[in-house]
Short mmCIF file of C-alpha atoms in Angstrom, two decimals:
data_model
loop_
_atom_site.label_atom_id
_atom_site.label_comp_id
_atom_site.label_asym_id
_atom_site.label_seq_id
_atom_site.Cartn_x
_atom_site.Cartn_y
_atom_site.Cartn_z
CA LEU A 1 1.18 8.97 10.49
CA TYR A 2 1.85 12.83 9.41
CA ARG A 3 -0.59 14.37 11.89
CA ARG A 4 2.08 12.87 14.96
CA LEU A 5 5.37 13.58 12.67
CA LEU A 6 3.99 16.81 12.49
CA VAL A 7 4.00 16.65 16.82
CA ALA A 8 7.42 15.39 16.80
CA VAL A 9 9.11 18.37 15.13
CA SER A 10 6.94 20.90 16.99
CA GLY A 11 5.01 22.22 13.26
CA ASN A 12 7.06 22.66 11.77
CA ARG A 13 5.42 22.07 8.43
CA THR A 14 8.76 21.77 6.28
CA ILE A 15 11.12 19.74 8.84
CA ALA A 16 7.96 17.03 8.24
CA ALA A 17 7.03 16.79 4.88
CA THR A 18 10.77 16.59 4.70
CA PHE A 19 11.67 13.23 6.88
CA ALA A 20 7.65 12.27 5.10
CA ILE A 21 9.73 11.98 1.77
CA LEU A 22 12.60 10.88 3.26
CA PHE A 23 10.66 8.07 4.75
CA ILE A 24 8.42 7.33 1.54
CA LEU A 25 12.36 6.96 0.00
CA ALA A 26 13.91 4.64 1.82
CA PHE A 27 10.85 2.24 2.31
CA LEU A 28 8.82 1.80 -0.17
CA VAL A 29 11.16 3.94 -3.22
CA ILE A 30 13.75 2.62 -3.20
CA PRO A 31 13.26 -1.08 -2.40
CA ILE A 32 10.34 -0.96 -5.32
CA ALA A 33 12.92 0.25 -7.95
CA LEU A 34 14.88 -2.40 -6.63
CA ALA A 35 12.90 -5.53 -7.22
CA GLY A 36 12.11 -3.42 -10.39
CA THR A 37 15.43 -3.71 -10.65
CA TYR A 38 15.78 -7.75 -10.66
CA ALA A 39 12.01 -7.91 -11.88
CA ILE A 40 13.45 -6.84 -15.36
CA ASN A 41 16.54 -8.75 -15.75
CA GLU A 42 14.67 -11.72 -15.08
CA VAL A 43 12.37 -10.89 -17.60
CA ARG A 44 15.55 -9.88 -19.91
CA GLU A 45 16.26 -14.13 -19.05
CA TRP A 46 13.20 -15.13 -19.76
CA VAL A 47 13.34 -13.66 -23.41
CA ALA A 48 16.28 -14.70 -23.51
CA TRP A 49 15.20 -18.35 -23.58
CA ALA A 50 12.42 -17.65 -25.61
CA ILE A 51 14.83 -15.77 -28.95
CA GLU A 52 16.55 -19.59 -28.06
CA THR A 53 13.55 -21.83 -27.63
CA ASN A 54 12.04 -20.56 -31.11
CA ARG A 55 15.89 -20.45 -32.98
CA HIS A 56 16.35 -23.86 -32.24
CA GLY A 57 13.37 -25.64 -31.07
CA ALA A 58 13.43 -27.25 -27.31
CA VAL A 59 12.44 -30.67 -26.57
CA THR A 60 9.66 -30.97 -23.43
CA PRO A 61 11.00 -30.47 -20.17
CA HIS A 62 11.85 -34.41 -18.18
CA TRP A 63 9.24 -32.98 -14.97
CA ILE A 64 6.62 -31.84 -17.85
CA ALA A 65 6.33 -34.82 -19.94
CA THR A 66 6.02 -36.98 -16.21
CA MET A 67 2.75 -35.35 -14.94
CA PRO A 68 0.26 -37.59 -13.90
CA VAL A 69 -2.64 -37.23 -16.21
CA VAL A 70 -1.56 -34.27 -17.66
CA GLY A 71 1.51 -35.65 -19.30
CA GLU A 72 1.69 -37.10 -22.07
CA TRP A 73 -1.54 -34.30 -23.55
CA LEU A 74 1.28 -31.71 -22.34
CA ASN A 75 3.72 -33.44 -24.48
CA GLU A 76 2.09 -32.79 -27.18
CA GLN A 77 0.86 -30.04 -26.43
CA TRP A 78 4.52 -28.75 -25.76
CA THR A 79 6.26 -30.34 -29.48
CA THR A 80 3.84 -28.63 -31.47
CA ASN A 81 4.55 -25.48 -30.14
CA PHE A 82 7.75 -25.06 -28.93
CA GLY A 83 9.41 -28.55 -30.53
CA HIS A 84 9.90 -26.68 -33.60
CA PRO A 85 11.97 -23.75 -34.78
CA GLY A 86 9.92 -20.99 -35.08
CA GLY A 87 7.54 -22.67 -32.73
CA ILE A 88 7.18 -19.76 -30.10
CA GLY A 89 7.49 -16.85 -32.34
CA GLU A 90 4.20 -18.76 -34.50
CA LEU A 91 2.60 -18.67 -30.90
CA ILE A 92 3.67 -15.07 -30.59
CA GLN A 93 2.14 -13.97 -33.55
CA LEU A 94 -1.01 -16.02 -33.20
CA VAL A 95 -2.76 -14.96 -30.52
CA SER A 96 -0.70 -10.93 -30.09
CA GLY A 97 0.27 -10.20 -33.32
CA ALA A 98 3.31 -9.32 -32.09
CA ASN A 99 7.15 -10.57 -33.30
CA ILE A 100 9.55 -11.44 -30.57
CA GLY A 101 11.94 -9.82 -31.68
CA SER A 102 10.03 -6.60 -30.97
CA ILE A 103 8.68 -8.05 -27.62
CA TYR A 104 12.61 -8.32 -27.20
CA ARG A 105 13.02 -4.49 -27.61
CA GLY A 106 10.37 -3.98 -26.01
CA VAL A 107 12.35 -5.03 -23.03
CA LEU A 108 15.49 -3.92 -23.29
CA ALA A 109 13.96 -0.26 -23.96
CA ALA A 110 12.23 -0.36 -20.86
CA GLY A 111 15.44 -1.16 -18.73
CA GLY A 112 16.93 0.90 -20.39
CA SER A 113 14.65 4.49 -19.41
CA ALA A 114 15.99 4.29 -16.46
CA PHE A 115 16.37 8.79 -16.53
CA GLY A 116 12.98 8.97 -17.55
CA LEU A 117 11.42 7.49 -14.87
CA LEU A 118 13.82 9.53 -13.00
CA LEU A 119 12.74 12.21 -14.01
CA THR A 120 9.32 10.97 -13.33
CA LEU A 121 9.95 9.53 -9.66
CA LEU A 122 11.92 13.73 -9.23
CA PHE A 123 9.03 15.79 -10.07
CA MET A 124 6.35 13.50 -7.91
CA MET A 125 8.91 13.74 -4.56
CA ILE A 126 9.18 17.66 -5.30
CA ALA A 127 4.46 17.33 -5.36
CA LEU A 128 4.09 15.01 -2.67
CA PHE A 129 6.37 17.63 -0.82
CA PHE A 130 4.17 20.57 -1.63
CA ALA A 131 1.57 18.63 -1.13
CA TYR A 132 2.53 17.19 2.91
CA ARG A 133 3.92 20.58 3.68
CA ASP A 134 1.02 23.16 2.16
CA GLY A 135 -1.90 20.51 2.35
CA GLU A 136 -3.64 21.08 4.28
CA HIS A 137 -4.15 25.32 3.12
CA PHE A 138 -5.26 23.68 -0.20
CA ALA A 139 -7.35 21.36 1.38
CA GLY A 140 -8.90 24.59 3.19
CA GLN A 141 -9.12 26.96 -0.57
CA VAL A 142 -11.08 23.23 -1.64
CA ASP A 143 -13.26 23.07 1.78
CA ARG A 144 -14.62 26.55 1.08
CA LEU A 145 -15.28 26.03 -2.49
CA GLY A 146 -17.02 23.61 -1.59
CA GLU A 147 -19.12 25.12 0.92
CA ARG A 148 -20.15 27.13 -1.76
CA ILE A 149 -21.10 25.32 -3.99
CA LEU A 150 -22.52 22.47 -2.82
CA PRO A 151 -23.82 23.84 0.95
CA ALA A 152 -25.61 21.10 1.84
CA ARG A 153 -24.02 18.15 0.97
CA TRP A 154 -20.67 18.43 0.70
CA GLU A 155 -18.84 17.77 4.16
CA ARG A 156 -20.48 13.67 3.11
CA ILE A 157 -18.60 14.11 -0.96
CA SER A 158 -15.44 15.57 1.14
CA ARG A 159 -14.62 13.83 3.78
CA VAL A 160 -17.05 10.26 4.27
CA VAL A 161 -16.55 8.92 0.52
CA PRO A 162 -12.65 10.01 0.36
CA ALA A 163 -11.53 8.50 3.13
CA THR A 164 -13.68 4.95 2.21
CA ILE A 165 -12.68 5.05 -1.24
CA SER A 166 -8.81 6.12 0.51
CA SER A 167 -9.08 2.77 2.70
CA THR A 168 -10.02 0.06 0.50
CA VAL A 169 -7.33 1.31 -1.87
CA THR A 170 -5.38 1.61 0.30
CA GLY A 171 -5.64 -1.58 2.24
CA MET A 172 -6.00 -3.45 -0.37
CA THR A 173 -2.86 -2.34 -1.63
CA VAL A 174 -0.49 -2.44 1.60
CA ILE A 175 -1.40 -6.16 1.11
CA ALA A 176 -0.67 -6.90 -2.34
CA ILE A 177 2.29 -6.12 -1.26
CA GLY A 178 2.73 -7.39 1.20
CA GLU A 179 1.94 -10.59 -0.24
CA GLY A 180 3.92 -10.00 -3.37
CA LEU A 181 6.97 -9.65 -0.46
CA VAL A 182 6.53 -12.56 1.18
CA LEU A 183 5.64 -15.33 -1.66
CA GLY A 184 8.75 -13.76 -2.83
CA ILE A 185 10.97 -14.77 0.06
CA ALA A 186 9.34 -18.12 -0.09
CA TYR A 187 10.06 -18.50 -3.70
CA TRP A 188 13.86 -17.79 -3.24
CA LEU A 189 13.43 -20.23 0.03
CA ALA A 190 11.50 -23.13 -1.98
CA GLY A 191 14.45 -22.40 -5.25
CA VAL A 192 11.46 -20.96 -7.38
CA PRO A 193 13.67 -19.50 -10.57
CA SER A 194 12.96 -15.53 -11.22
CA PRO A 195 11.43 -15.05 -7.85
CA VAL A 196 11.25 -11.09 -8.05
CA THR A 197 9.20 -11.90 -11.15
CA LEU A 198 7.09 -14.35 -9.68
CA GLY A 199 6.78 -12.65 -6.27
CA ALA A 200 5.50 -9.15 -8.60
CA LEU A 201 3.30 -11.19 -10.69
CA THR A 202 1.66 -12.57 -7.85
CA GLY A 203 1.46 -9.22 -5.76
CA VAL A 204 -0.29 -8.18 -8.91
CA MET A 205 -2.62 -10.95 -8.39
CA ALA A 206 -3.58 -10.55 -5.69
CA LEU A 207 -5.02 -7.47 -6.18
CA ILE A 208 -7.72 -9.88 -7.64
CA PRO A 209 -9.37 -12.15 -5.46
CA GLY A 210 -8.54 -15.51 -5.40
CA GLY A 211 -5.19 -14.52 -7.76
CA ALA A 212 -2.79 -15.39 -4.92
CA PRO A 213 -3.82 -18.77 -3.81
CA LEU A 214 -3.96 -19.15 -7.19
CA SER A 215 0.13 -17.89 -8.07
CA PHE A 216 1.86 -19.97 -5.55
CA THR A 217 -0.30 -23.48 -6.30
CA LEU A 218 0.89 -22.88 -9.56
CA VAL A 219 4.25 -22.57 -8.54
CA SER A 220 3.83 -24.94 -5.74
CA ILE A 221 3.20 -27.36 -8.77
CA TYR A 222 5.31 -26.95 -10.85
CA LEU A 223 8.11 -27.48 -8.22
CA ALA A 224 5.91 -30.71 -7.46
CA ALA A 225 6.35 -31.62 -10.45
CA SER A 226 10.02 -30.83 -10.65
CA GLY A 227 12.01 -32.89 -8.99
CA SER A 228 11.21 -30.97 -4.89
CA PRO A 229 7.79 -32.05 -3.91
CA MET A 230 8.68 -30.78 -0.20
CA ALA A 231 9.69 -27.58 -1.37
CA GLY A 232 6.73 -27.83 -3.77
CA LEU A 233 4.38 -29.04 0.20
CA ALA A 234 6.20 -26.19 1.96
CA LEU A 235 5.78 -23.74 -0.10
CA PHE A 236 1.63 -24.37 -0.57
CA LEU A 237 2.24 -24.37 3.66
CA TRP A 238 3.23 -21.06 3.38
CA GLY A 239 1.13 -19.55 0.79
CA SER A 240 -2.19 -21.22 3.03
CA VAL A 241 -0.81 -19.76 6.29
CA GLU A 242 0.02 -16.78 5.34
CA LEU A 243 -3.63 -16.42 3.47
CA PHE A 244 -5.44 -17.35 6.16
CA ILE A 245 -3.24 -15.11 7.94
CA VAL A 246 -3.11 -11.71 6.37
CA ASP A 247 -7.38 -13.11 5.82
CA LYS A 248 -8.65 -13.19 9.67
CA THR A 249 -6.50 -10.48 11.12
CA LEU A 250 -4.97 -7.50 8.54
CA ARG A 251 -7.96 -7.19 5.81
CA PRO A 252 -10.06 -7.11 8.04
CA LYS A 253 -8.77 -3.58 10.14
CA LEU A 254 -7.05 -2.53 6.94
CA VAL A 255 -10.28 -3.33 4.25
CA GLY A 256 -12.97 -3.89 6.55
#
């Protein structure tokens, strides 16, 4: 893609690198930043709910208590862990050794570190600009050095292995981002709480074999159990069709 851009601007590497950086900012960095902002706000709401529940306790939601087969057991577990003041704090302390207050402060700190992230992003964009503009010259110097060190194997090491790793990692990353985006939109249309955060989690889970179907299946079960069976069924069908299309068309081309 960058080579095509370079041809389109008559070989001017500075202009081509500038357009490449603008493209990355417009279609990758800014959307991810917006999604991250929404996700942090949603996580803050989760933590605020957890703090309130930890302070006063909470009764078992009706949709959990009335679930077939496992509803009674889940009701007992909820009452044991969340039904009394301090229950969530005790559970978090048992699992992670942290307390809920420190987790909340960590979420606030993550949301307030935007300036540091902005500086990091700025340096990354500057480095990427020079990599686009002068990358071919730099690669030529590395090739000359590599041929002196490993004259018989450098061609394979420097071309075949990086290309294989790059195609696999890039393909998996693109698919994970796409699945998180598509299923995040589906969560929003289905009326799922915190669709951005759940979409981001689905994208992360998509990097693990079986992670994406597990994610949208659990969300579909939540919708069905909470009184929206048609929305849950529609979400499950949406996810299944999307997963089938990705596995049969995009994944073989991007990952191999």
